[in-house]
Amino acid sequence: QQQVKQSPQSLIVQKGGISIINCAYENTAFDYFPWYQQFPGKGPALLIAIRPDVSEKKEGRFTISFNKSAKQFSLHIMDSQPGDSATYFCAASGGSNYKLTFGKGTLLTVNP
Amino acid sequence: NAGVTQTPKFRILKIGQSMTLQCTQDMNHNYMYWYRQDPGMGLKLIYYSVGAGITDKGEVPNGYNVSRSTTEDFPLRLELAAPSQTSVYFCASSYEGTGANVLTFGAGSRLTVL
């Protein structure tokens, strides 16, 4: 069964700190790894994504680190802000299956 | 450009009742999806469609039905509602040309079955 395991389930960070969320996958055919951000009462929205031909992708304060040999990828939020408080989902897809498999989500709270 | 629109936003059903969650998109996306979100469980795919007239089951299809008569609309039908169907439902769409796996989600429909 295709799985994406996400940790931690919840995370509390002080303003200005670094938030780190980790995901691990099993299917070596996966070749697309997005992160979605969801605010309360809203639908998830694509935040940032990476393909396995690079080990890191940065967009502003958000960085994905990718370790192909370990089958792991992580989201780093630098200088975390209270406005970053949301639920974050990692996901993966690839091979003959374009459909995304989602992790269970991480509730991030950034305290002021 | 409204994106993905879901109605209703909230609904309470009694056990055994039926209802349809509506989803429409105005982006001319050919792929559409229905997910359910339960606390701590992530997003589970219920049904998906790759174009008008074509639908297929996802991970958790039991108790649901879908149809896709137009590119824009992808309603989700719940027959004989059960408490286990209490959840938040999200419709999403994507375009094969720019990435079938790049999803745009609606705002969700919260369903409670009592």
mmCIF file of C-alpha atoms in Angstrom:
data_model
loop_
_atom_site.group_PDB
_atom_site.id
_atom_site.type_symbol
_atom_site.label_atom_id
_atom_site.label_comp_id
_atom_site.label_asym_id
_atom_site.label_seq_id
_atom_site.Cartn_x
_atom_site.Cartn_y
_atom_site.Cartn_z
ATOM 1 C CA GLN A 1 0.000 0.000 0.000
ATOM 2 C CA GLN A 2 1.327 3.389 -0.941
ATOM 3 C CA GLN A 3 1.936 5.440 2.165
ATOM 4 C CA VAL A 4 3.345 8.772 3.132
ATOM 5 C CA LYS A 5 4.195 9.045 6.825
ATOM 6 C CA GLN A 6 4.261 12.544 8.285
ATOM 7 C CA SER A 7 5.591 13.763 11.622
ATOM 8 C CA PRO A 8 5.082 15.388 14.014
ATOM 9 C CA GLN A 9 1.307 15.438 14.337
ATOM 10 C CA SER A 10 1.497 18.862 15.974
ATOM 11 C CA LEU A 11 4.217 21.443 16.461
ATOM 12 C CA ILE A 12 4.494 24.591 18.528
ATOM 13 C CA VAL A 13 7.175 27.120 17.622
ATOM 14 C CA GLN A 14 7.993 30.586 18.874
ATOM 15 C CA LYS A 15 7.887 33.513 16.499
ATOM 16 C CA GLY A 16 11.162 33.765 14.633
ATOM 17 C CA GLY A 17 12.013 30.107 15.124
ATOM 18 C CA ILE A 18 12.432 27.329 12.577
ATOM 19 C CA SER A 19 9.585 24.906 11.960
ATOM 20 C CA ILE A 20 10.505 21.487 10.585
ATOM 21 C CA ILE A 21 8.032 18.895 9.362
ATOM 22 C CA ASN A 22 9.160 15.518 8.086
ATOM 23 C CA CYS A 23 7.725 12.979 5.662
ATOM 24 C CA ALA A 24 8.817 9.526 4.578
ATOM 25 C CA TYR A 25 7.577 7.490 1.661
ATOM 26 C CA GLU A 26 7.809 3.896 0.529
ATOM 27 C CA ASN A 27 7.090 3.874 -3.180
ATOM 28 C CA THR A 28 10.296 4.460 -5.153
ATOM 29 C CA ALA A 29 8.204 5.372 -8.205
ATOM 30 C CA PHE A 30 7.115 8.623 -6.555
ATOM 31 C CA ASP A 31 8.621 11.587 -8.413
ATOM 32 C CA TYR A 32 6.625 14.593 -7.253
ATOM 33 C CA PHE A 33 6.517 15.797 -3.654
ATOM 34 C CA PRO A 34 4.308 18.801 -2.841
ATOM 35 C CA TRP A 35 3.442 20.470 0.416
ATOM 36 C CA TYR A 36 -0.024 21.907 0.975
ATOM 37 C CA GLN A 37 -0.976 24.551 3.540
ATOM 38 C CA GLN A 38 -4.459 24.670 5.043
ATOM 39 C CA PHE A 39 -5.874 27.460 7.173
ATOM 40 C CA PRO A 40 -8.908 26.796 9.407
ATOM 41 C CA GLY A 41 -12.130 26.692 7.420
ATOM 42 C CA LYS A 42 -10.310 26.708 4.088
ATOM 43 C CA GLY A 43 -9.232 24.131 1.562
ATOM 44 C CA PRO A 44 -5.585 23.080 1.223
ATOM 45 C CA ALA A 45 -3.467 25.204 -1.101
ATOM 46 C CA LEU A 46 -0.229 24.258 -2.817
ATOM 47 C CA LEU A 47 2.699 25.821 -0.972
ATOM 48 C CA ILE A 48 5.820 24.406 -2.578
ATOM 49 C CA ALA A 49 6.822 21.241 -4.441
ATOM 50 C CA ILE A 50 9.977 19.377 -5.427
ATOM 51 C CA ARG A 51 11.040 16.684 -7.854
ATOM 52 C CA PRO A 52 13.831 14.234 -7.024
ATOM 53 C CA ASP A 53 16.333 15.688 -9.489
ATOM 54 C CA VAL A 54 17.233 18.321 -6.877
ATOM 55 C CA SER A 55 17.958 17.965 -3.160
ATOM 56 C CA GLU A 56 16.555 21.311 -2.076
ATOM 57 C CA LYS A 57 14.072 23.921 -3.219
ATOM 58 C CA LYS A 58 13.576 27.288 -1.593
ATOM 59 C CA GLU A 59 10.751 29.766 -1.981
ATOM 60 C CA GLY A 60 11.030 32.696 0.387
ATOM 61 C CA ARG A 61 11.009 31.393 3.961
ATOM 62 C CA PHE A 62 9.900 27.910 2.861
ATOM 63 C CA THR A 63 12.399 25.204 1.893
ATOM 64 C CA ILE A 64 11.934 21.576 0.931
ATOM 65 C CA SER A 65 14.861 19.260 1.608
ATOM 66 C CA PHE A 66 14.811 15.948 -0.238
ATOM 67 C CA ASN A 67 16.827 12.801 0.514
ATOM 68 C CA LYS A 68 16.224 10.252 -2.208
ATOM 69 C CA SER A 69 18.320 7.457 -0.693
ATOM 70 C CA ALA A 70 16.485 7.726 2.632
ATOM 71 C CA LYS A 71 13.117 8.255 0.922
ATOM 72 C CA GLN A 72 12.471 11.282 3.068
ATOM 73 C CA PHE A 73 11.619 14.906 2.508
ATOM 74 C CA SER A 74 11.004 17.768 4.872
ATOM 75 C CA LEU A 75 9.571 21.265 5.003
ATOM 76 C CA HIS A 76 11.537 23.978 6.784
ATOM 77 C CA ILE A 77 9.888 27.278 7.641
ATOM 78 C CA MET A 78 12.481 29.872 8.547
ATOM 79 C CA ASP A 79 11.656 32.878 10.746
ATOM 80 C CA SER A 80 8.252 31.356 11.531
ATOM 81 C CA GLN A 81 5.415 33.872 11.937
ATOM 82 C CA PRO A 82 2.019 33.633 13.658
ATOM 83 C CA GLY A 83 0.462 33.889 10.180
ATOM 84 C CA ASP A 84 2.140 30.568 9.334
ATOM 85 C CA SER A 85 -0.093 28.820 11.882
ATOM 86 C CA ALA A 86 -1.948 26.243 9.810
ATOM 87 C CA THR A 87 -2.112 22.552 9.016
ATOM 88 C CA TYR A 88 0.561 21.333 6.612
ATOM 89 C CA PHE A 89 0.225 18.234 4.454
ATOM 90 C CA CYS A 90 2.965 16.508 2.553
ATOM 91 C CA ALA A 91 2.030 14.400 -0.447
ATOM 92 C CA ALA A 92 3.564 12.302 -3.179
ATOM 93 C CA SER A 93 2.733 10.931 -6.586
ATOM 94 C CA GLY A 94 4.517 9.366 -9.494
ATOM 95 C CA GLY A 95 5.052 6.578 -11.924
ATOM 96 C CA SER A 96 1.820 5.496 -13.542
ATOM 97 C CA ASN A 97 -0.171 7.044 -10.688
ATOM 98 C CA TYR A 98 -0.662 10.814 -10.899
ATOM 99 C CA LYS A 99 -3.020 10.813 -7.938
ATOM 100 C CA LEU A 100 -1.589 12.325 -4.770
ATOM 101 C CA THR A 101 -1.135 10.293 -1.603
ATOM 102 C CA PHE A 102 -1.295 12.618 1.400
ATOM 103 C CA GLY A 103 0.314 12.448 4.806
ATOM 104 C CA LYS A 104 -1.907 12.828 7.857
ATOM 105 C CA GLY A 105 -1.014 16.458 8.408
ATOM 106 C CA THR A 106 0.849 18.572 10.965
ATOM 107 C CA LEU A 107 -0.866 21.307 12.947
ATOM 108 C CA LEU A 108 1.641 24.127 13.308
ATOM 109 C CA THR A 109 1.126 26.812 15.926
ATOM 110 C CA VAL A 110 3.488 29.776 15.962
ATOM 111 C CA ASN A 111 3.282 31.707 19.208
ATOM 112 C CA PRO A 112 3.858 35.475 19.120
ATOM 113 C CA ASN B 1 -12.441 33.454 -11.864
ATOM 114 C CA ALA B 2 -13.988 31.649 -8.894
ATOM 115 C CA GLY B 3 -11.802 28.503 -8.994
ATOM 116 C CA VAL B 4 -13.466 25.494 -7.312
ATOM 117 C CA THR B 5 -16.849 26.200 -5.715
ATOM 118 C CA GLN B 6 -18.527 23.788 -3.294
ATOM 119 C CA THR B 7 -22.046 23.897 -1.922
ATOM 120 C CA PRO B 8 -23.357 23.638 0.711
ATOM 121 C CA LYS B 9 -20.704 24.739 3.206
ATOM 122 C CA PHE B 10 -22.483 23.054 6.103
ATOM 123 C CA ARG B 11 -25.161 20.389 6.313
ATOM 124 C CA ILE B 12 -26.677 18.218 9.004
ATOM 125 C CA LEU B 13 -28.265 14.946 7.910
ATOM 126 C CA LYS B 14 -30.211 12.303 9.760
ATOM 127 C CA ILE B 15 -29.129 8.678 9.465
ATOM 128 C CA GLY B 16 -30.534 7.167 6.285
ATOM 129 C CA GLN B 17 -31.081 10.440 4.461
ATOM 130 C CA SER B 18 -29.449 11.166 1.125
ATOM 131 C CA MET B 19 -27.911 14.300 -0.287
ATOM 132 C CA THR B 20 -25.673 15.647 -3.010
ATOM 133 C CA LEU B 21 -22.602 17.797 -2.498
ATOM 134 C CA GLN B 22 -22.119 20.098 -5.440
ATOM 135 C CA CYS B 23 -18.767 21.015 -6.978
ATOM 136 C CA THR B 24 -18.099 23.233 -9.963
ATOM 137 C CA GLN B 25 -14.893 24.662 -11.400
ATOM 138 C CA ASP B 26 -14.397 27.400 -13.953
ATOM 139 C CA MET B 27 -10.757 26.736 -14.852
ATOM 140 C CA ASN B 28 -11.481 24.224 -17.635
ATOM 141 C CA HIS B 29 -9.632 21.568 -15.658
ATOM 142 C CA ASN B 30 -10.146 18.069 -16.991
ATOM 143 C CA TYR B 31 -9.344 16.224 -13.739
ATOM 144 C CA MET B 32 -11.597 16.457 -10.704
ATOM 145 C CA TYR B 33 -11.467 14.769 -7.301
ATOM 146 C CA TRP B 34 -13.413 14.306 -4.107
ATOM 147 C CA TYR B 35 -11.560 13.918 -0.806
ATOM 148 C CA ARG B 36 -12.729 13.569 2.746
ATOM 149 C CA GLN B 37 -10.777 14.937 5.682
ATOM 150 C CA ASP B 38 -11.097 13.514 9.159
ATOM 151 C CA PRO B 39 -9.143 14.816 12.177
ATOM 152 C CA GLY B 40 -5.629 13.394 12.255
ATOM 153 C CA MET B 41 -6.269 11.235 9.200
ATOM 154 C CA GLY B 42 -5.225 13.451 6.336
ATOM 155 C CA LEU B 43 -7.044 13.516 3.020
ATOM 156 C CA LYS B 44 -8.566 10.357 1.632
ATOM 157 C CA LEU B 45 -9.561 10.117 -2.038
ATOM 158 C CA ILE B 46 -13.183 9.080 -2.550
ATOM 159 C CA TYR B 47 -13.682 9.330 -6.311
ATOM 160 C CA TYR B 48 -11.989 11.016 -9.215
ATOM 161 C CA SER B 49 -12.648 11.828 -12.840
ATOM 162 C CA VAL B 50 -10.307 12.399 -15.763
ATOM 163 C CA GLY B 51 -12.964 13.968 -17.963
ATOM 164 C CA ALA B 52 -16.660 14.208 -18.698
ATOM 165 C CA GLY B 53 -18.289 10.788 -18.625
ATOM 166 C CA ILE B 54 -15.335 9.097 -16.915
ATOM 167 C CA THR B 55 -15.175 8.383 -13.190
ATOM 168 C CA ASP B 56 -13.271 5.954 -11.014
ATOM 169 C CA LYS B 57 -13.064 4.883 -7.405
ATOM 170 C CA GLY B 58 -10.457 6.169 -5.024
ATOM 171 C CA GLU B 59 -9.365 4.828 -1.668
ATOM 172 C CA VAL B 60 -12.692 5.125 0.234
ATOM 173 C CA PRO B 61 -15.625 4.981 -2.248
ATOM 174 C CA ASN B 62 -18.130 2.946 -0.244
ATOM 175 C CA GLY B 63 -21.367 4.817 0.462
ATOM 176 C CA TYR B 64 -20.766 7.413 -2.242
ATOM 177 C CA ASN B 65 -21.503 7.896 -5.911
ATOM 178 C CA VAL B 66 -20.394 10.458 -8.477
ATOM 179 C CA SER B 67 -21.195 11.552 -11.979
ATOM 180 C CA ARG B 68 -19.407 13.818 -14.457
ATOM 181 C CA SER B 69 -21.747 14.966 -17.199
ATOM 182 C CA THR B 70 -19.838 18.199 -17.911
ATOM 183 C CA THR B 71 -16.242 19.371 -17.578
ATOM 184 C CA GLU B 72 -17.268 21.920 -14.952
ATOM 185 C CA ASP B 73 -19.382 19.863 -12.530
ATOM 186 C CA PHE B 74 -18.579 16.864 -10.351
ATOM 187 C CA PRO B 75 -21.328 16.204 -7.767
ATOM 188 C CA LEU B 76 -20.861 13.694 -4.939
ATOM 189 C CA ARG B 77 -23.944 11.729 -3.900
ATOM 190 C CA LEU B 78 -24.324 10.238 -0.427
ATOM 191 C CA GLU B 79 -26.916 7.490 -0.236
ATOM 192 C CA LEU B 80 -28.287 6.308 3.119
ATOM 193 C CA ALA B 81 -26.108 8.580 5.243
ATOM 194 C CA ALA B 82 -24.301 6.984 8.187
ATOM 195 C CA PRO B 83 -22.492 8.574 11.170
ATOM 196 C CA SER B 84 -19.197 7.348 9.658
ATOM 197 C CA GLN B 85 -19.747 9.817 6.822
ATOM 198 C CA THR B 86 -19.488 12.754 9.194
ATOM 199 C CA SER B 87 -16.507 14.576 7.747
ATOM 200 C CA VAL B 88 -15.298 17.587 5.812
ATOM 201 C CA TYR B 89 -15.449 16.999 2.075
ATOM 202 C CA PHE B 90 -13.166 18.714 -0.384
ATOM 203 C CA CYS B 91 -13.514 18.889 -4.118
ATOM 204 C CA ALA B 92 -10.372 19.548 -6.155
ATOM 205 C CA SER B 93 -9.416 19.906 -9.774
ATOM 206 C CA SER B 94 -6.289 19.845 -11.915
ATOM 207 C CA TYR B 95 -5.259 20.254 -15.502
ATOM 208 C CA GLU B 96 -3.322 17.534 -17.253
ATOM 209 C CA GLY B 97 -1.484 20.055 -19.387
ATOM 210 C CA THR B 98 0.152 21.835 -16.463
ATOM 211 C CA GLY B 99 0.248 18.898 -14.062
ATOM 212 C CA ALA B 100 -2.500 16.445 -13.210
ATOM 213 C CA ASN B 101 -1.068 16.289 -9.689
ATOM 214 C CA VAL B 102 -1.189 20.062 -9.072
ATOM 215 C CA LEU B 103 -4.506 20.377 -7.278
ATOM 216 C CA THR B 104 -6.743 23.377 -6.668
ATOM 217 C CA PHE B 105 -9.108 22.748 -3.772
ATOM 218 C CA GLY B 106 -12.492 24.163 -2.915
ATOM 219 C CA ALA B 107 -13.280 25.572 0.530
ATOM 220 C CA GLY B 108 -14.925 22.379 1.745
ATOM 221 C CA SER B 109 -18.337 21.130 2.824
ATOM 222 C CA ARG B 110 -18.777 20.107 6.457
ATOM 223 C CA LEU B 111 -21.274 17.272 6.830
ATOM 224 C CA THR B 112 -22.640 15.959 10.112
ATOM 225 C CA VAL B 113 -24.763 12.805 10.219
ATOM 226 C CA LEU B 114 -26.812 12.349 13.377
#
